[in-house]
Amino acid sequence: FALLGLSTVRADNRLADINVKAVTDYYSAEFEAEEILAKLRGGEIPEGVTLTENNVYTYSVKVSETQMLCVEVAFEEKEWNILRWQTVSTTEWSESDGLAVWKG
C-alpha cells in the first residue's frame, strides 16, 4: 500500500505542476494581449495587429505550443468593444478510425 500511495502522490504532483504551468502560460498571454489592447487605445498599432473592415482590430498571442489567445476589438463611436477574447487550439484535428473493439 505504501508504494501505491507514493505513486499516487507523484502522479498528483506531476498533474499539479502541469496545471500550474497551464495557468501561468494563459495569464502571461492574457497580460500580453491586454498590453496590446492598451497600445491600441493609445493610438498605436503594434506589430502583428491587423485592421479589418469596420475598424475591427485582430491579433493573437501564443499561450502554449497548442493554444493561441485570439482577440478582436472594434473601435465604435469613441469606445473600444471586445468582440472576441478566446483561447483556440492550434493543433490540427484528425478524425479517428474509432476504437478497436474485440468482437468475440
Short mmCIF file of C-alpha atoms in Angstrom, two decimals:
data_model
loop_
_atom_site.label_atom_id
_atom_site.label_comp_id
_atom_site.label_asym_id
_atom_site.label_seq_id
_atom_site.Cartn_x
_atom_site.Cartn_y
_atom_site.Cartn_z
CA PHE A 1 0.00 0.00 0.00
CA ALA A 2 2.91 2.31 0.68
CA LEU A 3 4.16 2.04 -2.93
CA LEU A 4 0.65 2.65 -4.26
CA GLY A 5 0.35 5.73 -2.05
CA LEU A 6 3.75 7.01 -3.17
CA SER A 7 2.96 6.56 -6.86
CA THR A 8 -0.39 8.33 -6.39
CA VAL A 9 1.32 11.27 -4.70
CA ARG A 10 3.89 11.50 -7.50
CA ALA A 11 1.17 11.41 -10.16
CA ASP A 12 -0.82 14.09 -8.33
CA ASN A 13 2.32 16.23 -8.05
CA ARG A 14 3.03 15.94 -11.80
CA LEU A 15 -0.57 16.86 -12.58
CA ALA A 16 -0.40 19.87 -10.25
CA ASP A 17 2.83 21.03 -11.94
CA ILE A 18 1.21 20.74 -15.38
CA ASN A 19 -1.80 22.70 -14.15
CA VAL A 20 0.39 25.45 -12.68
CA LYS A 21 2.25 25.80 -15.98
CA ALA A 22 -1.00 25.94 -17.99
CA VAL A 23 -2.48 28.64 -15.76
CA THR A 24 0.76 30.64 -15.75
CA ASP A 25 1.05 30.43 -19.55
CA TYR A 26 -2.57 31.55 -20.01
CA TYR A 27 -2.27 34.56 -17.73
CA SER A 28 1.03 35.56 -19.33
CA ALA A 29 -0.66 35.51 -22.74
CA GLU A 30 -3.63 37.44 -21.37
CA PHE A 31 -1.30 40.08 -19.91
CA GLU A 32 0.41 40.46 -23.29
CA ALA A 33 -2.98 40.74 -25.02
CA GLU A 34 -4.03 43.43 -22.54
CA GLU A 35 -0.80 45.35 -23.24
CA ILE A 36 -1.56 45.26 -26.97
CA LEU A 37 -5.09 46.50 -26.31
CA ALA A 38 -3.71 49.34 -24.18
CA LYS A 39 -1.43 50.38 -27.07
CA LEU A 40 -4.39 50.31 -29.44
CA ARG A 41 -6.37 52.52 -27.08
CA GLY A 42 -3.39 54.88 -27.02
CA GLY A 43 -3.45 55.22 -30.79
CA GLU A 44 -0.55 52.88 -31.60
CA ILE A 45 -0.93 49.82 -33.81
CA PRO A 46 1.60 47.23 -32.60
CA GLU A 47 3.23 44.72 -34.90
CA GLY A 48 1.02 41.70 -35.57
CA VAL A 49 -2.24 43.62 -35.27
CA THR A 50 -4.37 43.78 -38.38
CA LEU A 51 -7.15 46.23 -39.13
CA THR A 52 -10.16 44.76 -40.92
CA GLU A 53 -13.30 46.39 -42.22
CA ASN A 54 -15.42 48.46 -39.85
CA ASN A 55 -12.46 49.35 -37.60
CA VAL A 56 -12.04 45.84 -36.19
CA TYR A 57 -8.53 45.07 -34.97
CA THR A 58 -7.45 41.44 -34.71
CA TYR A 59 -4.41 39.85 -33.10
CA SER A 60 -3.36 36.67 -31.37
CA VAL A 61 -0.96 35.78 -28.60
CA LYS A 62 0.67 32.40 -28.10
CA VAL A 63 -0.49 30.64 -24.92
CA SER A 64 1.32 27.33 -25.41
CA GLU A 65 2.54 25.04 -28.16
CA THR A 66 -1.07 24.02 -28.78
CA GLN A 67 -3.09 27.17 -27.98
CA MET A 68 -3.43 30.80 -29.04
CA LEU A 69 -5.42 33.61 -27.46
CA CYS A 70 -7.33 35.25 -30.33
CA VAL A 71 -8.62 38.79 -29.84
CA GLU A 72 -10.89 41.01 -31.91
CA VAL A 73 -11.71 44.53 -30.77
CA ALA A 74 -13.74 47.22 -32.51
CA PHE A 75 -13.50 50.98 -32.24
CA GLU A 76 -17.01 52.39 -32.48
CA GLU A 77 -18.14 55.87 -31.55
CA LYS A 78 -15.08 56.62 -29.39
CA GLU A 79 -15.41 53.32 -27.49
CA TRP A 80 -13.49 50.06 -27.66
CA ASN A 81 -15.63 46.91 -27.70
CA ILE A 82 -14.18 43.45 -27.25
CA LEU A 83 -15.77 41.19 -29.84
CA ARG A 84 -13.67 38.10 -29.20
CA TRP A 85 -11.31 37.03 -26.44
CA GLN A 86 -10.95 33.31 -26.98
CA THR A 87 -8.42 30.56 -26.48
CA VAL A 88 -8.16 28.48 -29.65
CA SER A 89 -6.41 25.19 -30.30
CA THR A 90 -3.63 25.33 -32.88
CA THR A 91 -3.34 21.58 -33.32
CA GLU A 92 -4.81 20.08 -36.42
CA TRP A 93 -7.81 17.87 -35.81
CA SER A 94 -7.81 14.46 -37.43
CA GLU A 95 -10.69 12.06 -37.48
CA SER A 96 -10.18 8.89 -35.51
CA ASP A 97 -10.71 5.47 -37.05
CA GLY A 98 -12.57 4.52 -33.90
CA LEU A 99 -11.75 2.12 -31.14
CA ALA A 100 -10.51 -1.36 -31.82
CA VAL A 101 -13.16 -3.43 -30.07
CA TRP A 102 -12.89 -7.16 -29.69
CA LYS A 103 -15.81 -8.78 -31.48
CA GLY A 104 -15.56 -12.15 -29.91
#
